[in-house]
Coordinates of C-alpha atoms and ligand atoms in Angstrom, one line a residue:
X1 CA -107.1 57.1 -106.5
X2 CA -104.7 55.1 -104.3
X3 CA -101.8 55.5 -106.7
X4 CA -102.4 59.1 -107.7
X5 CA -99.2 60.5 -109.4
X6 CA -97.1 57.4 -108.5
X7 CA -94.8 56.1 -111.1
X8 CA -95.3 52.4 -111.8
X9 CA -93.4 49.8 -113.8
X10 CA -95.2 46.6 -114.9
X11 CA -93.1 44.0 -116.6
X12 CA -94.7 41.6 -119.0
X13 CA -97.5 44.2 -119.5
X14 CA -97.9 43.6 -123.3
X15 CA -100.7 41.1 -122.7
X16 CA -102.4 38.8 -120.2
X17 CA -102.3 39.5 -116.5
X18 CA -99.6 42.2 -116.8
X19 CA -101.6 44.2 -119.3
X20 CA -104.6 44.3 -116.9
X21 CA -102.4 45.2 -113.9
X22 CA -101.0 48.1 -116.0
X23 CA -104.5 49.3 -117.0
X24 CA -105.8 49.0 -113.4
X25 CA -102.8 50.9 -112.0
X26 CA -103.4 53.7 -114.5
X27 CA -107.1 53.8 -113.5
X28 CA -105.9 54.1 -109.9
X29 CA -104.0 57.2 -110.8
X30 CA -100.5 55.9 -111.5
X31 CA -98.3 56.8 -114.5
X32 CA -97.5 53.4 -115.9
X33 CA -94.4 52.2 -117.7
X34 CA -95.4 49.2 -119.9
X35 CA -92.5 46.8 -120.4
X36 CA -92.3 43.6 -122.6
X37 CA -90.2 42.5 -125.6
X38 CA -93.0 42.8 -128.2
X39 CA -93.2 46.5 -129.2
X40 CA -96.5 45.9 -130.9
X41 CA -98.1 44.5 -127.7
X42 CA -96.5 47.1 -125.5
X43 CA -97.9 49.7 -127.9
X44 CA -101.4 48.2 -127.6
X45 CA -101.4 48.4 -123.8
X46 CA -100.1 52.0 -123.9
X47 CA -102.9 52.9 -126.3
X48 CA -105.5 51.2 -124.1
X49 CA -104.4 53.3 -121.1
X50 CA -104.2 56.5 -123.0
X51 CA -107.6 56.0 -124.6
X52 CA -108.9 55.5 -121.0
X53 CA -107.4 58.9 -120.1
X54 CA -104.4 57.5 -118.2
X55 CA -100.6 58.2 -118.6
X56 CA -98.4 55.4 -120.0
X57 CA -94.9 55.0 -121.4
X58 CA -93.9 52.3 -123.8
X59 CA -90.7 50.6 -122.7
X60 CA -90.0 47.7 -125.0
X61 CA -87.2 45.7 -123.5
X62 CA -86.0 42.2 -122.6
X63 CA -85.8 41.9 -118.8
X64 CA -83.0 39.4 -119.1
X65 CA -80.7 42.0 -120.6
X66 CA -79.0 44.1 -117.9
X67 CA -78.2 47.1 -120.2
X68 CA -81.8 47.1 -121.5
X69 CA -83.1 47.1 -117.9
X70 CA -80.9 50.1 -117.1
X71 CA -82.0 51.9 -120.3
X72 CA -85.6 51.2 -119.4
X73 CA -85.3 52.6 -115.8
X74 CA -83.5 55.7 -117.2
X75 CA -86.3 56.3 -119.7
X76 CA -88.9 55.9 -117.0
X77 CA -87.0 58.3 -114.7
X78 CA -86.8 60.9 -117.5
X79 CA -90.5 60.7 -118.3
X80 CA -92.2 60.0 -115.0
X81 CA -89.5 60.0 -112.2
X82 CA -88.2 57.1 -110.2
X83 CA -90.2 53.9 -110.1
X84 CA -92.4 53.8 -106.9
X85 CA -94.4 50.7 -107.8
X86 CA -92.7 47.7 -109.3
X87 CA -94.8 44.8 -110.5
X88 CA -92.5 42.0 -111.7
X89 CA -94.9 40.0 -113.7
X90 CA -92.9 39.0 -116.9
X91 CA -92.2 35.3 -117.0
X92 CA -91.9 32.3 -119.3
X93 CA -93.2 28.8 -118.5
X94 CA -90.9 26.8 -120.7
X95 CA -88.9 24.7 -121.2
X96 CA -91.4 21.9 -120.5
X97 CA -90.7 18.2 -120.8
X98 CA -88.7 15.4 -119.2
X99 CA -86.0 17.2 -117.2
X100 CA -83.1 15.2 -118.5
X101 CA -84.0 16.1 -122.1
X102 CA -84.4 19.8 -121.4
X103 CA -81.6 21.9 -122.8
X104 CA -79.6 23.5 -119.8
X105 CA -79.4 26.8 -121.7
X106 CA -83.2 27.0 -121.9
X107 CA -83.5 25.9 -118.3
X108 CA -81.1 28.7 -117.3
X109 CA -82.9 31.3 -119.6
X110 CA -86.1 30.5 -117.7
X111 CA -84.5 31.3 -114.4
X112 CA -82.8 34.4 -115.8
X113 CA -86.3 35.7 -116.8
X114 CA -88.3 34.5 -113.8
X115 CA -86.0 35.1 -110.9
X116 CA -82.7 36.9 -111.8
X117 CA -84.5 39.8 -113.7
X118 CA -87.1 40.5 -110.9
X119 CA -84.4 40.5 -108.3
X120 CA -82.2 42.8 -110.4
X121 CA -85.1 45.2 -111.0
X122 CA -86.0 45.2 -107.3
X123 CA -82.4 45.9 -106.3
X124 CA -82.2 48.8 -108.8
X125 CA -85.4 50.6 -107.7
X126 CA -85.2 49.9 -104.0
X127 CA -82.7 52.6 -102.9
X128 CA -84.8 55.5 -104.2
X129 CA -88.0 53.9 -102.6
X130 CA -86.3 53.6 -99.2
X131 CA -84.9 57.1 -99.5
X132 CA -88.5 58.5 -100.1
X133 CA -89.9 56.2 -97.4
X134 CA -92.6 54.7 -99.8
X135 CA -92.6 52.0 -102.3
X136 CA -94.5 48.9 -103.5
X137 CA -92.8 45.8 -105.0
X138 CA -94.8 42.8 -106.0
X139 CA -93.5 39.6 -107.7
X140 CA -96.0 37.5 -109.6
X141 CA -95.5 33.9 -108.7
X142 CA -97.7 30.8 -109.0
X143 CA -99.8 28.6 -106.7
X144 CA -97.5 25.8 -107.9
X145 CA -95.0 26.8 -105.3
X146 CA -97.3 25.3 -102.6
X147 CA -97.1 22.0 -104.4
X148 CA -93.8 21.7 -106.4
X149 CA -94.5 18.0 -107.3
X150 CA -97.7 19.1 -109.0
X151 CA -96.1 20.2 -112.3
X152 CA -94.2 17.3 -113.6
X153 CA -92.2 18.4 -116.7
X154 CA -92.0 22.0 -115.5
X155 CA -88.8 21.8 -113.4
X156 CA -87.4 25.2 -114.5
X157 CA -90.7 27.1 -113.9
X158 CA -91.3 25.5 -110.4
X159 CA -87.7 26.1 -109.4
X160 CA -87.8 29.7 -110.5
X161 CA -91.1 30.6 -108.9
X162 CA -90.1 29.0 -105.6
X163 CA -86.8 31.0 -105.6
X164 CA -88.8 34.1 -106.5
X165 CA -91.0 33.7 -103.4
X166 CA -88.0 33.1 -101.2
X167 CA -86.3 36.2 -102.7
X168 CA -89.4 38.3 -102.2
X169 CA -90.1 37.3 -98.6
X170 CA -86.4 37.7 -97.6
X171 CA -86.3 41.2 -99.2
X172 CA -89.5 42.1 -97.3
X173 CA -87.9 41.2 -94.0
X174 CA -84.8 43.3 -95.0
X175 CA -86.9 46.3 -95.8
X176 CA -89.4 46.1 -92.9
X177 CA -90.1 49.5 -91.4
X178 CA -88.8 51.5 -94.4
X179 CA -92.3 52.3 -95.9
X180 CA -91.5 49.9 -98.8
X181 CA -93.7 46.8 -99.0
X182 CA -92.6 43.7 -100.8
X183 CA -95.1 40.9 -101.5
X184 CA -95.8 37.9 -103.6
X185 CA -98.9 37.5 -105.8
X186 CA -100.2 34.1 -106.9
X187 CA -102.6 34.9 -109.7
X188 CA -104.6 31.7 -110.1
X189 CA -105.3 29.8 -113.4
X190 CA -105.8 32.6 -115.8
X191 CA -106.9 32.5 -119.5
X192 CA -103.8 33.9 -121.2
X193 CA -101.3 33.1 -123.9
X194 CA -99.2 31.3 -121.4
X195 CA -101.9 28.8 -120.7
X196 CA -102.6 28.4 -124.4
X197 CA -98.9 27.8 -125.0
X198 CA -98.9 24.9 -122.6
X199 CA -102.0 23.4 -124.2
X200 CA -100.3 23.5 -127.6
X201 CA -97.2 21.6 -126.5
X202 CA -96.7 17.9 -127.4
X203 CA -98.9 16.0 -125.0
X204 CA -96.5 13.1 -125.0
X205 CA -93.8 15.3 -123.3
X206 CA -96.0 16.5 -120.5
X207 CA -99.1 14.1 -120.3
X208 CA -100.4 15.0 -116.8
X209 CA -99.7 18.7 -117.2
X210 CA -101.2 18.9 -120.7
X211 CA -104.4 17.1 -119.5
X212 CA -104.8 19.4 -116.5
X213 CA -104.4 22.6 -118.5
X214 CA -106.7 21.3 -121.3
X215 CA -109.3 20.2 -118.8
X216 CA -109.3 23.5 -116.9
X217 CA -109.8 25.3 -120.2
X218 CA -112.5 23.1 -121.5
X219 CA -114.4 23.2 -118.3
X220 CA -114.3 27.0 -118.1
X221 CA -112.2 27.0 -114.9
X222 CA -109.8 29.7 -116.0
X223 CA -110.4 33.2 -114.6
X224 CA -110.0 36.3 -116.7
X225 CA -106.8 38.4 -116.5
X226 CA -109.0 41.4 -115.4
X227 CA -110.3 39.5 -112.4
X228 CA -106.8 38.4 -111.4
X229 CA -105.4 41.8 -111.8
X230 CA -108.2 43.3 -109.7
X231 CA -107.5 41.0 -106.8
X232 CA -103.8 42.1 -106.8
X233 CA -104.6 45.8 -107.1
X234 CA -107.1 45.5 -104.2
X235 CA -104.2 44.4 -101.9
X236 CA -101.4 46.6 -103.3
X237 CA -102.4 49.9 -101.8
X238 CA -102.3 48.6 -98.3
X239 CA -99.4 48.4 -95.9
X240 CA -99.0 44.7 -95.7
X241 CA -95.5 43.4 -96.4
X242 CA -93.8 40.0 -96.5
X243 CA -97.1 38.3 -97.5
X244 CA -98.2 35.8 -100.1
X245 CA -101.4 37.1 -101.7
X246 CA -103.3 34.3 -103.4
X247 CA -106.2 35.1 -105.8
X248 CA -107.9 32.0 -104.4
X249 CA -108.4 33.9 -101.1
X250 CA -110.3 36.6 -102.9
X251 CA -112.0 35.1 -105.9
X252 CA -112.3 31.3 -105.8
X253 CA -114.7 29.4 -103.6
X254 CA -112.9 27.7 -100.6
X255 CA -112.4 24.0 -101.2
Ligands
NAP1 N1 -101.8 32.4 -116.7 C1 -101.8 31.6 -115.6 O1 -102.6 30.7 -115.5 C2 -100.7 31.8 -114.6 C3 -100.7 31.0 -113.5 C4 -99.8 31.2 -112.5 C5 -98.8 32.2 -112.6 N2 -98.9 33.0 -113.7 C6 -97.9 34.1 -113.8 O2 -98.5 35.3 -114.1 C7 -97.6 36.1 -114.8 C8 -98.2 36.6 -116.1 O3 -98.5 35.4 -116.9 P1 -99.5 35.5 -118.1 O4 -100.3 34.2 -118.1 O5 -100.2 36.8 -118.3 O6 -98.4 35.2 -119.3 P2 -98.4 35.8 -120.8 O7 -99.7 36.0 -121.4 O8 -97.4 34.8 -121.5 O9 -97.6 37.2 -120.6 C9 -96.3 37.2 -120.2 C10 -95.8 38.6 -120.4 O10 -94.3 38.6 -120.1 C11 -93.6 39.1 -121.2 N3 -92.2 38.6 -121.1 C12 -91.9 37.3 -121.2 N4 -90.5 37.2 -121.2 C13 -90.0 38.5 -121.2 C14 -88.7 39.0 -121.2 N5 -87.6 38.3 -121.3 N6 -88.6 40.4 -121.1 C15 -89.7 41.2 -121.1 N7 -91.0 40.7 -121.0 C16 -91.1 39.4 -121.1 C17 -94.4 38.8 -122.4 O11 -94.1 39.6 -123.5 P3 -93.0 39.3 -124.6 O12 -93.1 37.8 -124.9 O13 -93.4 40.2 -125.8 O14 -91.7 39.7 -124.0 C18 -95.8 39.1 -121.9 O15 -96.1 40.4 -122.0 C19 -96.3 35.3 -115.0 O16 -95.4 35.6 -114.0 C20 -96.8 33.8 -114.8 O17 -95.8 33.0 -114.4 C21 -99.8 32.8 -114.7

């Protein structure tokens, strides 16, 4: 039980990869705070964990809202104590489409969700982790960061994930030797609502991207959220820091 008695917060844990990370952490002994905007989905994940004999707390919140983040961390501290494992997984993929037609407000909202919120959460939980000499912070990124030109029509997403990795690796260097590890996770192409959302966009706006996502789905190339979460959890208990963990290294055949 590598996380026995540890307090974990998983953002975006209402469905998809985040839900499976939350379930896996609970099975590994952690008390897990489940955060997402949809109360119903948060409730389902909490129920799954409790039925499995684990400890979970529902924390319905929007990560882009600073006051909501503070309230969530307060509720977690009251129920379980300070966060010792932070998995920043919540993200949005849109807006998608030709960049000059994208609304700047939506572009900014993507980055507020995908990079500002994970950074703010890390800064909030880090002092207590350093004080206790133990902590785990993981940001869930994307393999697209290795090939930013490969997602035409997804400028906000690619920009935010690249910034997220830079933030994570820089923070890892800053916290080296404290007992707190800070790492990036690239989860692979996973069969979730996010993939489905891309497939249901107007193909004319994102022709190459739409084709790639639809082909991957039809050819059965997507991995399950469970498999992706398991690859992350296998790494998380270790002492490695400042690393980019790619599911492809664990699960997919080398190409
Ligand atoms: N699926 C893939 O193929 C793939 C590939 C590469 C990277 N990733 C990354 O993997 C992570 C999980 O993706 P997924 O595919 O599991 O996506 P998903 O099924 O869409 O789940 C995303 C989760 O994030 C939550 N969320 C989104 N915006 C939020 C906000 N403002 N505040 C709080 N929670 C919020 C969603 O719940 P609410 O909407 O209810 O808030 C949901 O629980 C993301 O970081 C994604 O970028 C996924």
